[in-house]
mmCIF file of C-alpha atoms in Angstrom:
data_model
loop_
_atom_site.group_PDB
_atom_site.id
_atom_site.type_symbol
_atom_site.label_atom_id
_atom_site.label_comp_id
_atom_site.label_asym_id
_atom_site.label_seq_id
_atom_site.Cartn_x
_atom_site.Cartn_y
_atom_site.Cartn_z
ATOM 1 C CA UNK A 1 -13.413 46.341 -3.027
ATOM 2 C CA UNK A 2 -13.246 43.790 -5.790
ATOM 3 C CA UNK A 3 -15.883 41.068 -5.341
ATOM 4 C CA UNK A 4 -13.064 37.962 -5.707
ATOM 5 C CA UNK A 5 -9.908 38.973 -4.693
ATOM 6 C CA UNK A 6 -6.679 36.949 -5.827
ATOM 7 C CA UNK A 7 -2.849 37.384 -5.347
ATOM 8 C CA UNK A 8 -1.637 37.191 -9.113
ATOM 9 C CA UNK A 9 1.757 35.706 -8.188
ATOM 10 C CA UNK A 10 3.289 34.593 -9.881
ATOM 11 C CA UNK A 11 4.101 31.838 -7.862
ATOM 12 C CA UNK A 12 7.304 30.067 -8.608
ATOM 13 C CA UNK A 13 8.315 27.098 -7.327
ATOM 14 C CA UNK A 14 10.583 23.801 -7.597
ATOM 15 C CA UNK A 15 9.171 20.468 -9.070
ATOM 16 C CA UNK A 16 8.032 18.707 -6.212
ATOM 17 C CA UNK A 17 7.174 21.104 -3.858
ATOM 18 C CA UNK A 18 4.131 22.269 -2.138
ATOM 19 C CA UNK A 19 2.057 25.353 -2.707
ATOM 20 C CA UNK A 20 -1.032 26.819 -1.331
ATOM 21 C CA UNK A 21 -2.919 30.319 -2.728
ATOM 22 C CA UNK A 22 -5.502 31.495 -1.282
ATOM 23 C CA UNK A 23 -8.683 33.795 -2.647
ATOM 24 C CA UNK A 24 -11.030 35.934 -0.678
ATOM 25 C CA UNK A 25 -14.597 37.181 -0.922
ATOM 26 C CA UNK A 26 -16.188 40.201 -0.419
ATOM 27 C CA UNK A 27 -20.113 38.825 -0.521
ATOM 28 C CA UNK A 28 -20.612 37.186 2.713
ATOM 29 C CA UNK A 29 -23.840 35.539 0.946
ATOM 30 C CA UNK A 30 -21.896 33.494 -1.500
ATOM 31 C CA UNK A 31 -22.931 30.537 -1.928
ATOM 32 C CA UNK A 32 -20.727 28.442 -3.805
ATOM 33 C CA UNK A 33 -17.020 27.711 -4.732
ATOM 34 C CA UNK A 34 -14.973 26.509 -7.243
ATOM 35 C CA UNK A 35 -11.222 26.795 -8.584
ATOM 36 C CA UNK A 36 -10.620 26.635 -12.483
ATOM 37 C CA UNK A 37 -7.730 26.190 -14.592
ATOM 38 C CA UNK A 38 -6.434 28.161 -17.363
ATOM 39 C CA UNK A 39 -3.431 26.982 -18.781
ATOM 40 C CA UNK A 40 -1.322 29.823 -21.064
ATOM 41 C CA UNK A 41 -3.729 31.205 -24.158
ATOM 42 C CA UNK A 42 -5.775 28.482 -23.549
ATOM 43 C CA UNK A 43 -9.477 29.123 -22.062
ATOM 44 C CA UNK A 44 -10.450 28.157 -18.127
ATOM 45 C CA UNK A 45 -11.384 24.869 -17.143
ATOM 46 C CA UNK A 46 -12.899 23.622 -13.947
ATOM 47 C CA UNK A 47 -10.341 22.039 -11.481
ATOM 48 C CA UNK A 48 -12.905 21.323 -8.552
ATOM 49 C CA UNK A 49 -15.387 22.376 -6.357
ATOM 50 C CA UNK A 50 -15.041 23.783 -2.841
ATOM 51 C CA UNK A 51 -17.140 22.177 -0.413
ATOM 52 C CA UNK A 52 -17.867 23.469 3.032
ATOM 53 C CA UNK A 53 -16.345 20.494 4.707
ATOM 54 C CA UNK A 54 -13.021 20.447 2.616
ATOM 55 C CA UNK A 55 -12.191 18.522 -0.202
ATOM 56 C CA UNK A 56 -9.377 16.645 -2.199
ATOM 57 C CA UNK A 57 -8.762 15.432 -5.602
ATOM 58 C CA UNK A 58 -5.377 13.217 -5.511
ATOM 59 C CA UNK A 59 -2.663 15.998 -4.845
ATOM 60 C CA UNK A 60 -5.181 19.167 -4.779
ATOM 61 C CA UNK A 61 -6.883 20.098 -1.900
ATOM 62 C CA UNK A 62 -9.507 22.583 -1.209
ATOM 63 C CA UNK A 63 -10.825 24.743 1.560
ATOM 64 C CA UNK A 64 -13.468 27.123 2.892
ATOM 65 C CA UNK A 65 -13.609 29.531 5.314
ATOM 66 C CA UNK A 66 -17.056 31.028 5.857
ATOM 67 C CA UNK A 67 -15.826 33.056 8.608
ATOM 68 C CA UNK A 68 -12.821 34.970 7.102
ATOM 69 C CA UNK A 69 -14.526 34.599 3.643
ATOM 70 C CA UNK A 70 -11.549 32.847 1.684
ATOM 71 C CA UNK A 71 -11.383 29.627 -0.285
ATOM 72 C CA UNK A 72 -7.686 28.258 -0.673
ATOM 73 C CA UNK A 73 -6.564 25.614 -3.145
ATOM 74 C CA UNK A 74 -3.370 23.752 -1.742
ATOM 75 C CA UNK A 75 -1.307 21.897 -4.385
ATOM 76 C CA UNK A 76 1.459 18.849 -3.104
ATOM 77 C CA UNK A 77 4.226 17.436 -4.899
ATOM 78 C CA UNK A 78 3.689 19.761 -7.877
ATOM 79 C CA UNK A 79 4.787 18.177 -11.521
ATOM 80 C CA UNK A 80 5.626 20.285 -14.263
ATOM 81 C CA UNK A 81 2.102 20.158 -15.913
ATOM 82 C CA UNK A 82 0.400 22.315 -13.005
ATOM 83 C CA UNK A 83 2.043 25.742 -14.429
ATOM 84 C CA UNK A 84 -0.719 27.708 -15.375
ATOM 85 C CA UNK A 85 -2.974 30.347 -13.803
ATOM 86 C CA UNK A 86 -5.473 29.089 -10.926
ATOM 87 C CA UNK A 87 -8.681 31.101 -11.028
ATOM 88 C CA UNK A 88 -11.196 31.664 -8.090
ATOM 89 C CA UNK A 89 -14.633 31.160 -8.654
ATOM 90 C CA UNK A 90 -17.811 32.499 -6.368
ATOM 91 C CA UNK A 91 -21.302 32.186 -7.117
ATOM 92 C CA UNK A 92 -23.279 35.459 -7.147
ATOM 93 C CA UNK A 93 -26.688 35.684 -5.436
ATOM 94 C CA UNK A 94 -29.166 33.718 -7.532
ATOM 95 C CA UNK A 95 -31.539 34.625 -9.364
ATOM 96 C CA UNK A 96 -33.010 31.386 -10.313
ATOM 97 C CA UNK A 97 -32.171 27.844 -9.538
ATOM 98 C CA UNK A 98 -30.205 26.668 -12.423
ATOM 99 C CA UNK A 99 -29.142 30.327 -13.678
ATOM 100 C CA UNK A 100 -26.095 30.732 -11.292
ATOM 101 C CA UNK A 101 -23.935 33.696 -12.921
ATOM 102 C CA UNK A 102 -19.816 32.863 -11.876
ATOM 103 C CA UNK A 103 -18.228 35.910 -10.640
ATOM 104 C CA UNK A 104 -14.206 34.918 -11.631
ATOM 105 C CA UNK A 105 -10.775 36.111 -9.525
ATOM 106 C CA UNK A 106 -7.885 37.592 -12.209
ATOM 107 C CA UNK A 107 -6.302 34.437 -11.250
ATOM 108 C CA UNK A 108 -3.149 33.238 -9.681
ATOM 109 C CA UNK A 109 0.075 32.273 -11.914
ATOM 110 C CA UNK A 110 1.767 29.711 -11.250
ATOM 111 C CA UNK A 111 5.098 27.940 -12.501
ATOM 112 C CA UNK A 112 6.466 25.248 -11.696
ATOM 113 C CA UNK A 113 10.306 25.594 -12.190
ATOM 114 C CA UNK A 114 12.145 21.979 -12.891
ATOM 115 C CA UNK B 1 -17.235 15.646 -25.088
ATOM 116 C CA UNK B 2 -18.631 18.990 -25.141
ATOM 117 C CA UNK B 3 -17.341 20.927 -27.651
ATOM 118 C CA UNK B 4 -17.816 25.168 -27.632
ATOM 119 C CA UNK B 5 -16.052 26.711 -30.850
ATOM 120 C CA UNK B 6 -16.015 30.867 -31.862
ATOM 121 C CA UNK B 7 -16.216 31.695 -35.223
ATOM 122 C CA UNK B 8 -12.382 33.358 -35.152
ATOM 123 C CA UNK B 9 -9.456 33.056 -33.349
ATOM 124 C CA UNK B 10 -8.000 36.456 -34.387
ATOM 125 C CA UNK B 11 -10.071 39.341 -35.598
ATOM 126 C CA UNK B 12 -8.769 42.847 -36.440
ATOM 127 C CA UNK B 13 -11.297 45.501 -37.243
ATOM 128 C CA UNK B 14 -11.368 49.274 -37.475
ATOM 129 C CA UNK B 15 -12.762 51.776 -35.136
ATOM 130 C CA UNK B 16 -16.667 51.924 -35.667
ATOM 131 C CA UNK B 17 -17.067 48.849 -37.613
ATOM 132 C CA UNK B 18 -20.141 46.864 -36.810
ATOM 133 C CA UNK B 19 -18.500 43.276 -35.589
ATOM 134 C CA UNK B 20 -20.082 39.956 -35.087
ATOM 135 C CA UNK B 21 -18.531 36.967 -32.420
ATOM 136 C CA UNK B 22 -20.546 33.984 -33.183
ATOM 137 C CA UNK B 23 -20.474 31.148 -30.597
ATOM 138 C CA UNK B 24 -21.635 27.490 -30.932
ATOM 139 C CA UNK B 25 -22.083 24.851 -28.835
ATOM 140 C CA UNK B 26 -22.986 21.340 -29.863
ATOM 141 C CA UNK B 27 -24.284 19.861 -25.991
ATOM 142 C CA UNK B 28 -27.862 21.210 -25.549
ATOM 143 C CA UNK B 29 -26.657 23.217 -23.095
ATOM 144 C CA UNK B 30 -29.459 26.010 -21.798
ATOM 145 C CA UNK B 31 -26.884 28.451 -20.518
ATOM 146 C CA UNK B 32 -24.833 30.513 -22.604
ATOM 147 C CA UNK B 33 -22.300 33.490 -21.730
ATOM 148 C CA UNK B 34 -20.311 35.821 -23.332
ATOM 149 C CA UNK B 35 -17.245 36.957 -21.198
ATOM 150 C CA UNK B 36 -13.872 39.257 -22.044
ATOM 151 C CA UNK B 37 -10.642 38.830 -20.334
ATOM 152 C CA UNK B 38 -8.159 41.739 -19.841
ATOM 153 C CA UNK B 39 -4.500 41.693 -17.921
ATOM 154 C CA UNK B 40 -5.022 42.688 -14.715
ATOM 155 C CA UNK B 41 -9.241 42.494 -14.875
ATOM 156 C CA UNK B 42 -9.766 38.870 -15.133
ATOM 157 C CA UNK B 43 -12.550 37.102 -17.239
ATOM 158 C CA UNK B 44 -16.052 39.607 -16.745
ATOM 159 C CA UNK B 45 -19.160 38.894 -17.614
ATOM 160 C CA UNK B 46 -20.582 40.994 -20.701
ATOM 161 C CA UNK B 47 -24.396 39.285 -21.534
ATOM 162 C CA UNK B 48 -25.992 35.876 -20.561
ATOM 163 C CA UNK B 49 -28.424 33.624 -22.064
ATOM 164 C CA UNK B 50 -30.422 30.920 -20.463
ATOM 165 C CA UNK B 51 -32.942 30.215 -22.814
ATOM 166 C CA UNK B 52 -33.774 31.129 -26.621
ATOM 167 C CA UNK B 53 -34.369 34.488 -27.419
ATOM 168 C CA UNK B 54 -33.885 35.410 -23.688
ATOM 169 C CA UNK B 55 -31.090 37.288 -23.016
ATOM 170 C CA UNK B 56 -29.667 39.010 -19.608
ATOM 171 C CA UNK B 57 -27.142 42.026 -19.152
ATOM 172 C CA UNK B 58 -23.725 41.126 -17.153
ATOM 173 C CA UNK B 59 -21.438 43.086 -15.514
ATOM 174 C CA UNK B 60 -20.418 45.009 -18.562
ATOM 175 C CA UNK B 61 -23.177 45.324 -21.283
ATOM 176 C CA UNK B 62 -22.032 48.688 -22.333
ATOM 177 C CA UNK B 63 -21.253 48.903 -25.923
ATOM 178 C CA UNK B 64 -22.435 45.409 -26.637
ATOM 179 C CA UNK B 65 -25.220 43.425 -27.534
ATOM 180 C CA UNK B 66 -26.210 39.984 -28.268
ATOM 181 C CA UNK B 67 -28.495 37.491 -30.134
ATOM 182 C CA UNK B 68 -29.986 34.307 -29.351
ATOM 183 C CA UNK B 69 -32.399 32.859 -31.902
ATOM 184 C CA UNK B 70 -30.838 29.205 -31.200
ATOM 185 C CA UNK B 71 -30.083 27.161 -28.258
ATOM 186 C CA UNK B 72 -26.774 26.230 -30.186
ATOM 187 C CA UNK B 73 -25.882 29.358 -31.388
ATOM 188 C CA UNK B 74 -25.158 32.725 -29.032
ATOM 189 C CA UNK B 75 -23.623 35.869 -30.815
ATOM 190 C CA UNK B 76 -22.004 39.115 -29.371
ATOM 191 C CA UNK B 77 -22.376 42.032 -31.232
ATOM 192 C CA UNK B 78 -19.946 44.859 -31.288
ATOM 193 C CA UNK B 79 -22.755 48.092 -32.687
ATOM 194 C CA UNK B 80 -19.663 50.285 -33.475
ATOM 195 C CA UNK B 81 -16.549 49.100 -31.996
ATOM 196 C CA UNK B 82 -13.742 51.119 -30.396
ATOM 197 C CA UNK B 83 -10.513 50.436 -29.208
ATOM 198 C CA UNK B 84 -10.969 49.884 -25.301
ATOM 199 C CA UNK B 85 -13.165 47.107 -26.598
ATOM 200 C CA UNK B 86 -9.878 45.250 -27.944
ATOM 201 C CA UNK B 87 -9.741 41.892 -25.722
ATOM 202 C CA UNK B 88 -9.837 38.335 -26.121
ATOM 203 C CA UNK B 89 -13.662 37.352 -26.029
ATOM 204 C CA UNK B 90 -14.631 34.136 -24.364
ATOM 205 C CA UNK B 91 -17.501 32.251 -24.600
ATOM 206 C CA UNK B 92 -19.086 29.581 -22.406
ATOM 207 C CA UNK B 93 -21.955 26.938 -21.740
ATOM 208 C CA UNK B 94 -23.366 24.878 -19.475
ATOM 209 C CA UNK B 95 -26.242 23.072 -18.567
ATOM 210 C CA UNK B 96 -29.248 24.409 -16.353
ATOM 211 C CA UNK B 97 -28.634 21.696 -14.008
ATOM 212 C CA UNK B 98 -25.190 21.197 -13.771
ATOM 213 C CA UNK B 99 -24.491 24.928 -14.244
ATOM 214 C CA UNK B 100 -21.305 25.342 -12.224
ATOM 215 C CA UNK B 101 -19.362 23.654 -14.741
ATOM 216 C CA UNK B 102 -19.251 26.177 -17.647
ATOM 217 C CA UNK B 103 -17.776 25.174 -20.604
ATOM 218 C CA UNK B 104 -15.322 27.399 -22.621
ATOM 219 C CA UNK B 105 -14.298 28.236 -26.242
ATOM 220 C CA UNK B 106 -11.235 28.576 -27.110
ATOM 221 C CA UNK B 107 -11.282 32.582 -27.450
ATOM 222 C CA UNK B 108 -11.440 35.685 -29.928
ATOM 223 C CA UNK B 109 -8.799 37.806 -29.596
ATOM 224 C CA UNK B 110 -10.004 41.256 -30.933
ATOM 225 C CA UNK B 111 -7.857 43.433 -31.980
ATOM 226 C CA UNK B 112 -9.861 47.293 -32.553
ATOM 227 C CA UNK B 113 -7.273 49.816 -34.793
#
């Protein structure tokens, strides 16, 4: 079983509309969370940071479940600039404070369709 | 702004030819990484580097190896490439604190005849 685990879509859907993708973990240890952004031939960027509570950053929102092991990144009123492929991020067990290795999904396409 | 460049954007090379992927980063970052992406396979982690001269294996070392003599400067090294080692190459930083926001390059896509 892969260690991130990611529908690769893609995911196509109208200007405007709302769209949630989920990822899930194997590693029940996993400590930490993120989503990046990797927009076509272009290299990954970091979109935000999953906390355990939830989180949102204007029309993204985040979420963890411990229990069922999945993070989910929901997106609302989508705009034409938010095509690109959403990656899952999970921190592997550490070795040292500081030295956190990423362990990255294949990603999830997404288009947004005017 | 932090700024990561590779020394190519396109590289094609023959079967057994030594290659060299430089990688420079101009932020003092401590952490370096060294990463391929394939279709299907997502971004995996080849070698690591959190300090000078220190260098750790990733999930894929096989066939590779890397040098750090610089805190700027962190190169993968191809020994005798072959052609399941054609990918785009991607390289990162980021700080020791602050570490879950690695920085990228912009890429080498390698291309092994």
């Amino acid at each position: 079983r892969k260690e991130v685990e990611q529908d690769p879509g893609p995911f196509n859907v109208p200007e405007g509309a709302t769209v949630a993708f989920n990822c899930t973990y194997s590693n029940s240890a996993s400590q930490s969370f993120f989503w990046y952004r990797q927009d076509c031939r272009k290299e990954p960027k970091l979109l935000m940071s999953v906390y355990s509570s939830g989180n949102e950053d204007g029309r993204f929102t985040a979420q963890l479940n411990r229990a069922s092991q999945y993070i989910s990144l929901l997106i609302r009123d989508s705009k034409l600039s938010d095509s690109a492929t959403y990656l899952c991020v999970v921190t592997a067990l550490p070795a040292n404070f500081g030295n956190e290795k990423l362990t990255f999904g294949t990603g999830t396409r997404l288009t947004i369709i005017p | 702004d932090v700024k990561v460049t590779q020394s190519s954007r396109y590289l094609v090379k023959r079967t057994g030819e030594k290659v060299f992927l430089e990688c420079v980063q101009d932020m003092d970052h401590e952490n370096m990484f060294w990463y391929r992406q394939d279709p299907g396979l997502g971004l995996r982690l080849i070698y690591f580097s959190y300090d000078v001269k220190m260098k750790e294996k990733g999930d894929i070392p096989e066939g590779y190896s890397v040098s750090r003599e610089k805190k700027e400067r962190f190169s993968l090294i191809l020994e005798s490439a072959s052609t399941n080692q054609t990918s785009m190459y991607l390289c990162a930083s980021s700080l020791y604190q602050g570490w879950e926001t690695q920085y990228f390059g912009p890429g080498t896509r390698l291309l092994v005849l």
